[in-house]
Amino acid sequence: MPSYTVTVATGSQWFAGTDDYIYLSLVGSAGCSEKHLLDKPFYNDFERGAVDSYDVTVDEELGDIQLVKIEKRKYWLHDDWYLKYITLKTPCGDYIEFPCYRWITGEGEIVLRDGRAKLACDDQIHILKQHRRKELETRQKQYRWMEWNPGFPLSIDAKYHKDLPRDIQFDSEKGVDFVLNYSKAMENLFINRFMHMFQSSWSDFADFEKIFVKISNTISERVMKHWQEDLMFGYQFLNGCNPVMIQRCTKLPEKFPVTTEMVECSLERNLTLEQEIEQGNIFIVDFELLDGIDANKTDPCTLQFLAAPICLLYKNLANKIVPIAIQLNQVPGDENPIFLPSDAKYDWLLAKIWVRSSDFHVHQTITHLLRTHLVSEVFGIAMYRQLPAVHPIFKLLVAHVRFTIAINTKAREQLICEYGLFDKANATGGGGHVQMVQRAMQDLTYTSLCFPEAIKARGMDSTEDIPYYFYRDDGLLVWEAINTFTAEVVGIYYKSDQVVAEDQELQDFVKDVYVYGMRGKKTSGFPKSIKTREKLSEYLTVVIFTASAQHAAVNFGQYDWCSWIPNAPPTMRAPPPTTKGVVTIEQIVDTLPDRGRSCWHLGAVWALSQFQDNELFLGMYPEEHFIEKPVKEAMARFRKNLAAIVSVIAERNKNKKLPYYYLSPDRIPNSVAI
């Protein structure tokens, strides 16, 4: 009688093993086997991390094996099991791989296809077509869209992390408990003695060191020493944790009436301001998005304030970017003066602090939350709803949405919800952050997620004119490497543009993103369908780059740039100044966050800057969803390209006082998971 050797691999994460009964059936072209109990006498089967082999004898020839069915039945208590893969050795000596990488819960069953990636048009056999359809029907019931707030991209329909499908939950929920992590961070930073001291001001700038110097690294220390300098202020718009705001100024907006006379002592080329603009030496950052946003009112004992500044910057003769004029609100007038480097020291310093605080708000809520977390969740939900596990695009993207839906659900549960942690220390808490996302959705376009296009749109693409923009330089290298890789994968499975256009599952995925993620807004520029291989490669590059590189660039520098509180105040406790010549150091310290809010802020930026345990970095695909040699070779080339980029960045950073490493591929996690 024909005999098969079945090898079963159990996951190595916590609680992956099971004591339940595991049954296997084989479905072949010529018939189906009986249900076989996989069990060895006097042996503990399916332990965490184990690879177990079993001989399965069948009554008759089964033909080509098409499906493997696994059933789990209760032994004592319900015991979830994480199955990595099954390998089948046929009576002829052939090996067939069946990737799984999923949890089997309760009295569950799972039906697996072999690991070869297949488009729907490749499936001619009825049983395989049926399997494909059933999988998507089941997933669409599990992964439902929900509106968390009006105007937001839609998110997963789950109130709590525990309500999510088991396959996308964190391995250990404790690892991503924000309350626990922030409290632990404050303990690690030795600042928990200050955490309840709300309304208590620091005495001076040096006093902030009480919560700072316990943990330090080169960049944060340098920020602490040089934060008041114009060079450090300007540098952060290029290479800080929000390097996406600065743009070349081609015409001064009417609402910002800066004149040559005001700034001539800052200009170094003996030109008028208009001439400097024409030569491309003037840059602008406009925080118009914050205009009219409600400040946090959740604490009746502390008034909190927001501004909507406009900042003019200048490229000096050393090719460094420095600020030359700041207006703290959008409408010019006597009570909204334009602050200048030639003003009194503390007038100018407070104006810069207001800009840094505004930059922090836009960074956290728009650059970070909306444009990486929420966008990646949209791609993830659409993928699970519309692409079966056998689809090559599912196999390509699944590593890049790992834990994203889980982290966002946890954030909605604890962080950005009403009375959440975000309300504790941020001036945009209490609903302001929701208004900001609703507003920013108008500017969330497909081209703004295409890295080269986004850089070009801001006039920041010339390496000759703007030589120290490392975010741009490194980002373009990583974008190109990802694009080359996705183009190779697309080329393997789509032999022509026609195959792309006729792949209905792919079109449904793209449509789901447009209709639910972007709320069907034509102005978003998100495609409703994709017709060519080139466009598909670009789209996949957007998905992977957003989840990996873009998130890394704006997330992991938060402790570096925001831990010195005066450089990134999460709230301001007095309104912006309306006249010049009255600001004192005492006034600045009383405007900055109190001791309690400073501690919560520091705990947050420390916790958010940590990599996950067992982090998977760009190019790492330990789950072998793909089994074909051409794709594995493409992955190897991808890793080689990324390694070359790591070397280029390491060489550039040698001897730099301020190294830029957030886009070094060995520091870019595969997905948004923190």
PDB file of C-alpha atoms in Angstrom, residues 36 161 209 229 242 306 327 336 387 390 587 599 607 615 625 637:
ATOM      1  CA  HIS A  36      -5.043   9.713  10.090  1.00  0.00           C
ATOM      2  CA  HIS A 161      -6.841  43.207  20.383  1.00  0.00           C
ATOM      3  CA  GLU A 209      18.393  67.193  32.688  1.00  0.00           C
ATOM      4  CA  GLU A 229      21.419  76.900  17.698  1.00  0.00           C
ATOM      5  CA  ASN A 242       9.866  64.629  10.501  1.00  0.00           C
ATOM      6  CA  LEU A 306      -1.430  75.280  19.793  1.00  0.00           C
ATOM      7  CA  GLN A 327       5.369  83.865  12.074  1.00  0.00           C
ATOM      8  CA  ASN A 336       1.189  88.186  15.000  1.00  0.00           C
ATOM      9  CA  LEU A 387      -5.885  37.681  -1.974  1.00  0.00           C
ATOM     10  CA  VAL A 390      -1.678  30.880  -2.813  1.00  0.00           C
ATOM     11  CA  GLN A 587       8.239  82.714  30.777  1.00  0.00           C
ATOM     12  CA  CYS A 599       7.788  62.327  31.982  1.00  0.00           C
ATOM     13  CA  ALA A 607       9.021  53.104  24.181  1.00  0.00           C
ATOM     14  CA  GLU A 615      12.493  42.000  14.932  1.00  0.00           C
ATOM     15  CA  HIS A 625       5.604  31.289   1.703  1.00  0.00           C
ATOM     16  CA  ARG A 637      19.587  39.562  -4.950  1.00  0.00           C
TER      17      ARG A 637
END
